[in-house]
Tab-separated table of C-alpha atoms in Angstrom:
chain	number	residue	atom	x	y	z
A	22	UNK	CA	0.020	0.011	0.027
A	23	UNK	CA	1.263	3.431	-0.947
A	24	UNK	CA	0.634	6.186	1.554
A	25	UNK	CA	0.437	9.813	0.597
A	26	UNK	CA	0.934	12.878	2.755
A	27	UNK	CA	0.141	16.537	2.813
A	28	UNK	CA	1.049	19.341	5.131
A	29	UNK	CA	-1.729	21.831	6.058
A	30	UNK	CA	-2.470	24.264	8.810
A	31	UNK	CA	-4.493	22.615	11.572
A	32	UNK	CA	-7.003	25.473	11.439
A	33	UNK	CA	-7.536	25.073	7.704
A	34	UNK	CA	-8.031	21.318	8.151
A	35	UNK	CA	-10.531	21.766	10.985
A	36	UNK	CA	-12.514	24.313	8.953
A	37	UNK	CA	-12.603	21.994	5.932
A	38	UNK	CA	-13.904	19.182	8.145
A	39	UNK	CA	-16.527	21.388	9.712
A	40	UNK	CA	-17.817	22.611	6.329
A	41	UNK	CA	-17.885	19.002	5.064
A	42	UNK	CA	-19.985	17.854	8.041
A	43	UNK	CA	-22.419	20.764	7.638
A	44	UNK	CA	-22.590	20.230	3.877
A	45	UNK	CA	-23.444	16.552	4.320
A	46	UNK	CA	-26.007	17.327	7.044
A	47	UNK	CA	-27.754	19.592	4.533
A	48	UNK	CA	-27.494	16.748	2.007
A	49	UNK	CA	-25.538	18.862	-0.445
A	50	UNK	CA	-22.968	17.389	-2.790
A	51	UNK	CA	-19.613	19.139	-3.237
A	52	UNK	CA	-20.874	20.371	-6.625
A	53	UNK	CA	-24.108	21.638	-5.088
A	54	UNK	CA	-22.280	23.747	-2.490
A	55	UNK	CA	-19.856	25.082	-5.138
A	56	UNK	CA	-22.790	26.157	-7.305
A	57	UNK	CA	-24.556	27.815	-4.298
A	58	UNK	CA	-21.351	29.775	-3.675
A	59	UNK	CA	-21.316	30.829	-7.378
A	60	UNK	CA	-17.866	29.283	-7.846
A	61	UNK	CA	-16.588	26.639	-10.304
A	62	UNK	CA	-18.461	23.294	-9.919
A	63	UNK	CA	-15.310	21.532	-8.737
A	64	UNK	CA	-14.177	24.070	-6.102
A	65	UNK	CA	-15.451	22.399	-2.938
A	66	UNK	CA	-14.220	19.009	-4.196
A	67	UNK	CA	-10.734	20.455	-4.644
A	68	UNK	CA	-10.734	21.977	-1.139
A	69	UNK	CA	-11.852	18.666	0.432
A	70	UNK	CA	-9.252	16.613	-1.492
A	71	UNK	CA	-6.131	16.336	0.644
A	72	UNK	CA	-3.819	16.257	-2.354
A	73	UNK	CA	-5.037	19.597	-3.701
A	74	UNK	CA	-3.618	22.947	-2.580
A	75	UNK	CA	-7.004	24.750	-2.588
A	76	UNK	CA	-8.290	26.025	0.740
A	77	UNK	CA	-11.144	28.245	1.932
A	78	UNK	CA	-10.418	31.964	2.340
A	79	UNK	CA	-12.234	34.415	4.602
A	80	UNK	CA	-14.339	35.403	1.607
A	81	UNK	CA	-15.353	31.770	1.042
A	82	UNK	CA	-16.477	31.428	4.684
A	83	UNK	CA	-19.046	34.137	4.152
A	84	UNK	CA	-20.255	32.409	0.912
A	85	UNK	CA	-20.466	29.084	2.687
A	86	UNK	CA	-22.434	30.559	5.631
A	87	UNK	CA	-24.944	32.051	3.230
A	88	UNK	CA	-25.222	28.883	1.101
A	89	UNK	CA	-25.825	26.765	4.209
A	90	UNK	CA	-28.148	29.374	5.690
A	91	UNK	CA	-26.107	29.661	8.882
A	92	UNK	CA	-26.685	32.496	11.401
A	93	UNK	CA	-22.962	33.363	11.524
A	94	UNK	CA	-19.618	32.716	9.875
A	95	UNK	CA	-18.425	31.898	13.432
A	96	UNK	CA	-20.296	28.563	13.107
A	97	UNK	CA	-17.648	27.486	10.597
A	98	UNK	CA	-14.666	28.224	12.803
A	99	UNK	CA	-13.565	25.785	15.483
A	100	UNK	CA	-13.731	27.026	19.094
A	101	UNK	CA	-10.604	27.817	20.995
A	102	UNK	CA	-7.062	27.940	19.736
A	103	UNK	CA	-5.699	25.053	17.708
A	104	UNK	CA	-2.971	23.149	19.494
A	105	UNK	CA	-0.742	23.084	16.440
A	106	UNK	CA	0.101	25.472	13.622
A	107	UNK	CA	0.867	22.891	10.919
A	108	UNK	CA	0.068	19.182	10.725
A	109	UNK	CA	1.088	16.371	8.331
A	110	UNK	CA	-1.765	14.151	7.233
A	111	UNK	CA	-0.803	10.652	6.086
A	112	UNK	CA	-3.535	9.066	4.011
A	113	UNK	CA	-4.299	6.500	1.330
A	114	UNK	CA	-6.697	6.536	-1.572
A	115	UNK	CA	-9.194	3.703	-1.467
A	116	UNK	CA	-11.901	2.854	-3.987
A	117	UNK	CA	-15.404	4.031	-3.149
A	118	UNK	CA	-18.012	1.332	-3.040
A	119	UNK	CA	-20.999	1.185	-5.394
A	120	UNK	CA	-24.458	0.506	-3.988
A	121	UNK	CA	-24.061	-3.207	-4.935
A	122	UNK	CA	-20.848	-3.409	-2.874
A	123	UNK	CA	-18.489	-3.509	-5.845
A	124	UNK	CA	-15.564	-1.160	-6.079
A	125	UNK	CA	-16.116	2.109	-7.929
A	126	UNK	CA	-13.578	3.765	-10.225
A	127	UNK	CA	-13.768	6.803	-7.871
A	128	UNK	CA	-11.592	7.011	-4.829
A	129	UNK	CA	-11.867	8.453	-1.310
A	130	UNK	CA	-9.185	9.381	1.073
A	131	UNK	CA	-8.701	7.314	4.233
A	132	UNK	CA	-6.669	9.115	6.878
A	133	UNK	CA	-3.975	6.972	8.483
A	134	UNK	CA	-2.412	9.527	10.815
A	135	UNK	CA	-2.334	13.202	11.638
A	136	UNK	CA	0.862	14.415	13.201
A	137	UNK	CA	1.907	17.886	14.351
A	138	UNK	CA	4.888	19.462	12.556
A	139	UNK	CA	7.374	20.622	15.068
A	140	UNK	CA	10.191	23.024	14.205
A	141	UNK	CA	13.643	21.832	15.118
């Protein structure tokens, strides 16, 4: 098995996860949310893909809050201060499963480990 890795700020990662949970709770696909934000259809998918450099900006948070009909942008930001600045996420790509249980040609990312990056 070949593992992949990416380095990302812990805050960016936590915001991406929070948006994903809220998006799924609203039963919106990545494409649906991208369209509600008036951005390219693949934008949210790129942000949620660990191997892509795309991240949400402050502007995007406002667009997301409106699209998900939240009361405040603050609902997208984790409480408190993150314990780490940057983290390394080790993951592998595994095939998604079709409704019949067979493997799809599409992949999802399975996180193996998240480790803080410490400066030496």
